[in-house]
Amino acid sequence: MKRIILLCTLCSFSFGISQSNLNDLLAAGLNDAERFTSDWLAPVSEAGIYSIANGWYNSADAKPLGGFEISIIGNITGFKNKDNKKSFTLDTADYENLQFVDGSTSKEVSTALGDIEGVRVFVEAEVAPGVTVREELELPSGLASEDINFVPSGYIQASVGLIKGTEVKARFLPKIDTDDVAIGLFGVGIQHDFTKHLPADKILPVAISGVIGYTRLSGEYDFTNTELIDGANQRIDTKFNSWNFSAVVSTKLPVINFYGGLGYMTGKSETDILGTYVVQSGPFQETYEDPFSISNKVNGVMANVGTKLKLGFFRLNADYNIAEFNTLTFGINFGFR
């Protein structure tokens, strides 16, 4: 396993430093490399989009004019029991050049979330009459092989009350730039409390709101050269976008409150493989410039339930979101109503 954790840092905000031999697949030809990379990345992109779509609210009771809250929010999106997201079936009939070393024609291989290791494939072709060239390589594994079964995300979020029943929100993650990875996040949202328009709002024990939130994460990961691939400026450029549309209900008590929501999430990831890749081993020795781009769309229903503790200026909240990928969200909040 080489650089797998750092690659998934970009795609799913995970942590750690390792290496991935994903770019070695270009030795199998451009079409095979694109097909495999698309299937390998799809589940981790989906988990990442679900992760950043959460955390937009901790109450349905919108802040009054001038009320504000600043929050530090963390999400843990789990996939420990998502076996169907940890692997996919690689059928060599769908590939132009890839073959399994053990002679299989179809088998389960790891996605970027999985833990299947040691799967070896080869490419072989006759490059001249009577001259056959063969190259073997190992398929990349995923996060579970490093005992990581969740996708984390985190950011700072601010909320401010405006006109009656309306609250605007903004979230951001300051750009983190290391030797290999650059990553940042921003988002905007709005919440409207419909119960604020009722005459009995002050005595109602509950509030009902609608929330819309948009989040965008962008990042870049620099590949290093491998034994099979040379070149320059090799990198992955990824952008995640998510929309969250939710209806929220909560209690309105002085100290501890409970809230829940039902919503719909839609999102998209766009991943560009950029740079110069010079295949220097095997039968398909070619040079590729910005070889391919991969796009994934995600959507689904979400529901959550949570609680919030208010201790004056200081508040804590936590909720659990049930969706295609379940997420635990927790927040440390400082605010004034």
Coordinates of N, CA, C and O in Angstrom, one line a residue, residues 117-176:
E117 N -6.5 -6.5 -0.5 CA -5.1 -6.2 -0.9 C -4.5 -7.3 -1.7 O -5.0 -8.5 -1.7
G118 N -3.4 -7.0 -2.4 CA -2.6 -8.1 -3.0 C -3.2 -8.6 -4.3 O -2.8 -9.6 -4.8
V119 N -4.2 -7.9 -4.9 CA -4.7 -8.3 -6.2 C -3.8 -7.9 -7.3 O -3.6 -6.7 -7.5
R120 N -3.3 -8.8 -8.0 CA -2.3 -8.5 -9.1 C -2.9 -8.7 -10.5 O -3.7 -9.7 -10.7
V121 N -2.6 -7.8 -11.4 CA -3.1 -7.8 -12.7 C -1.9 -7.7 -13.7 O -0.8 -7.3 -13.2
F122 N -2.1 -7.9 -14.9 CA -1.1 -7.7 -15.9 C -1.6 -7.2 -17.2 O -2.9 -7.4 -17.5
V123 N -0.8 -6.6 -18.0 CA -1.1 -6.3 -19.4 C 0.0 -6.9 -20.3 O 1.1 -7.0 -19.9
E124 N -0.5 -7.3 -21.4 CA 0.4 -8.0 -22.3 C 0.0 -7.8 -23.8 O -1.2 -7.7 -24.1
A125 N 1.0 -7.6 -24.6 CA 0.7 -7.3 -26.0 C 2.0 -7.6 -26.8 O 3.1 -7.6 -26.4
E126 N 1.7 -8.0 -28.1 CA 2.8 -8.3 -29.0 C 3.2 -6.9 -29.6 O 2.5 -6.3 -30.4
V127 N 4.4 -6.5 -29.3 CA 4.9 -5.2 -29.8 C 5.7 -5.3 -31.1 O 6.0 -4.3 -31.8
A128 N 6.1 -6.5 -31.5 CA 6.8 -6.8 -32.8 C 6.5 -8.3 -33.1 O 6.2 -9.1 -32.2
P129 N 6.7 -8.7 -34.3 CA 6.5 -10.1 -34.6 C 7.3 -11.0 -33.7 O 8.5 -10.9 -33.7
G130 N 6.6 -11.9 -33.0 CA 7.3 -12.8 -32.1 C 7.8 -12.2 -30.8 O 8.4 -12.9 -30.0
V131 N 7.6 -10.9 -30.6 CA 8.0 -10.2 -29.3 C 6.8 -9.8 -28.5 O 6.1 -8.9 -28.9
T132 N 6.6 -10.4 -27.4 CA 5.5 -10.1 -26.5 C 6.1 -9.4 -25.2 O 7.0 -9.9 -24.6
V133 N 5.5 -8.3 -24.8 CA 5.9 -7.6 -23.6 C 4.8 -7.7 -22.6 O 3.6 -7.5 -22.9
R134 N 5.1 -8.0 -21.3 CA 4.1 -8.2 -20.3 C 4.6 -7.3 -19.1 O 5.8 -7.3 -18.8
E135 N 3.6 -6.7 -18.4 CA 3.9 -5.9 -17.2 C 2.8 -6.2 -16.1 O 1.6 -6.3 -16.4
E136 N 3.3 -6.5 -14.9 CA 2.4 -6.8 -13.8 C 2.3 -5.6 -12.9 O 3.3 -4.9 -12.7
L137 N 1.2 -5.4 -12.2 CA 1.0 -4.4 -11.2 C 0.0 -4.8 -10.2 O -0.8 -5.7 -10.5
E138 N 0.0 -4.2 -9.1 CA -0.9 -4.5 -8.0 C -2.0 -3.4 -7.9 O -1.7 -2.2 -7.9
L139 N -3.3 -3.8 -7.8 CA -4.4 -2.9 -7.7 C -4.4 -2.2 -6.4 O -4.1 -2.8 -5.3
P140 N -4.7 -0.9 -6.3 CA -4.7 -0.2 -5.0 C -5.9 -0.7 -4.1 O -6.9 -1.2 -4.6
S141 N -5.6 -0.6 -2.8 CA -6.7 -1.0 -1.8 C -7.3 0.3 -1.3 O -7.4 1.3 -2.1
G142 N -7.8 0.3 -0.1 CA -8.5 1.5 0.4 C -8.4 1.8 1.9 O -7.5 1.2 2.6
L143 N -9.2 2.6 2.4 CA -9.1 3.1 3.8 C -9.2 2.0 4.8 O -8.5 2.0 5.8
A144 N -10.1 1.0 4.6 CA -10.4 0.0 5.5 C -9.1 -0.9 5.7 O -8.9 -1.5 6.8
S145 N -8.3 -0.9 4.7 CA -7.0 -1.7 4.9 C -6.1 -1.0 5.9 O -5.1 -1.7 6.4
E146 N -6.3 0.2 6.2 CA -5.6 1.0 7.2 C -6.4 1.1 8.5 O -6.1 1.9 9.3
D147 N -7.4 0.2 8.7 CA -8.3 0.2 9.8 C -9.0 1.6 10.0 O -9.3 2.0 11.2
I148 N -9.3 2.3 8.9 CA -10.1 3.5 9.0 C -11.4 3.2 8.3 O -11.5 2.8 7.2
N149 N -12.5 3.3 9.1 CA -13.8 3.0 8.7 C -14.8 4.1 8.7 O -16.0 4.0 9.0
F150 N -14.3 5.3 8.5 CA -15.1 6.5 8.6 C -14.4 7.6 7.7 O -13.2 7.5 7.4
V151 N -15.3 8.5 7.2 CA -14.8 9.7 6.5 C -15.1 10.9 7.4 O -16.2 11.2 7.6
P152 N -14.1 11.6 7.8 CA -14.3 12.8 8.6 C -14.4 14.1 7.8 O -13.8 14.2 6.7
S153 N -15.1 15.1 8.3 CA -15.0 16.4 7.8 C -15.2 17.4 8.9 O -15.8 17.1 10.0
G154 N -14.8 18.6 8.8 CA -14.9 19.6 9.8 C -14.7 21.0 9.2 O -14.1 21.2 8.2
Y155 N -15.3 22.0 9.9 CA -15.3 23.4 9.4 C -15.8 24.3 10.6 O -16.3 23.8 11.6
I156 N -15.6 25.6 10.3 CA -16.2 26.6 11.2 C -17.4 27.1 10.6 O -17.5 27.3 9.3
Q157 N -18.5 27.4 11.4 CA -19.8 27.8 10.8 C -20.3 29.0 11.7 O -20.2 29.0 12.9
A158 N -20.8 30.0 11.0 CA -21.4 31.2 11.7 C -22.9 31.3 11.2 O -23.2 31.2 10.0
S159 N -23.7 31.7 12.2 CA -25.1 31.9 11.9 C -25.5 33.3 12.5 O -25.2 33.6 13.6
V160 N -26.3 34.0 11.7 CA -26.8 35.4 12.2 C -28.3 35.5 11.9 O -28.7 35.2 10.8
G161 N -29.0 36.0 12.9 CA -30.4 36.3 12.7 C -30.7 37.6 12.0 O -30.0 38.6 12.3
L162 N -31.6 37.6 11.0 CA -32.0 38.8 10.3 C -33.4 39.2 10.6 O -33.8 39.2 11.7
I163 N -34.2 39.4 9.5 CA -35.6 39.7 9.7 C -36.3 38.6 10.4 O -35.8 37.4 10.5
K164 N -37.5 38.8 10.8 CA -38.3 37.9 11.6 C -38.3 36.4 11.0 O -38.8 36.2 9.9
G165 N -37.7 35.5 11.8 CA -37.8 34.1 11.4 C -36.7 33.7 10.5 O -36.6 32.5 10.1
T166 N -35.8 34.6 10.0 CA -34.8 34.2 9.0 C -33.4 34.3 9.6 O -33.1 35.3 10.3
E167 N -32.6 33.3 9.3 CA -31.3 33.2 9.8 C -30.4 32.8 8.6 O -30.7 31.9 7.8
V168 N -29.3 33.5 8.4 CA -28.3 33.2 7.4 C -27.1 32.5 8.0 O -26.7 32.8 9.1
K169 N -26.4 31.6 7.2 CA -25.3 30.8 7.7 C -24.2 30.8 6.7 O -24.4 30.9 5.5
A170 N -23.0 30.7 7.2 CA -21.8 30.5 6.3 C -20.8 29.6 7.0 O -20.7 29.6 8.2
R171 N -20.2 28.8 6.2 CA -19.2 27.8 6.8 C -17.9 27.9 5.9 O -18.0 28.2 4.7
F172 N -16.8 27.6 6.6 CA -15.6 27.6 5.8 C -14.5 26.7 6.6 O -14.6 26.5 7.8
L173 N -13.6 26.2 5.8 CA -12.4 25.5 6.3 C -11.3 26.3 5.6 O -11.1 26.3 4.4
P174 N -10.5 27.0 6.4 CA -9.3 27.7 5.9 C -8.5 26.8 5.0 O -8.3 25.6 5.4
K175 N -7.9 27.3 3.9 CA -7.2 26.4 3.0 C -6.0 25.8 3.7 O -5.2 26.6 4.3
I176 N -5.9 24.5 3.7 CA -4.7 23.8 4.2 C -3.8 23.4 3.0 O -4.3 22.7 2.1

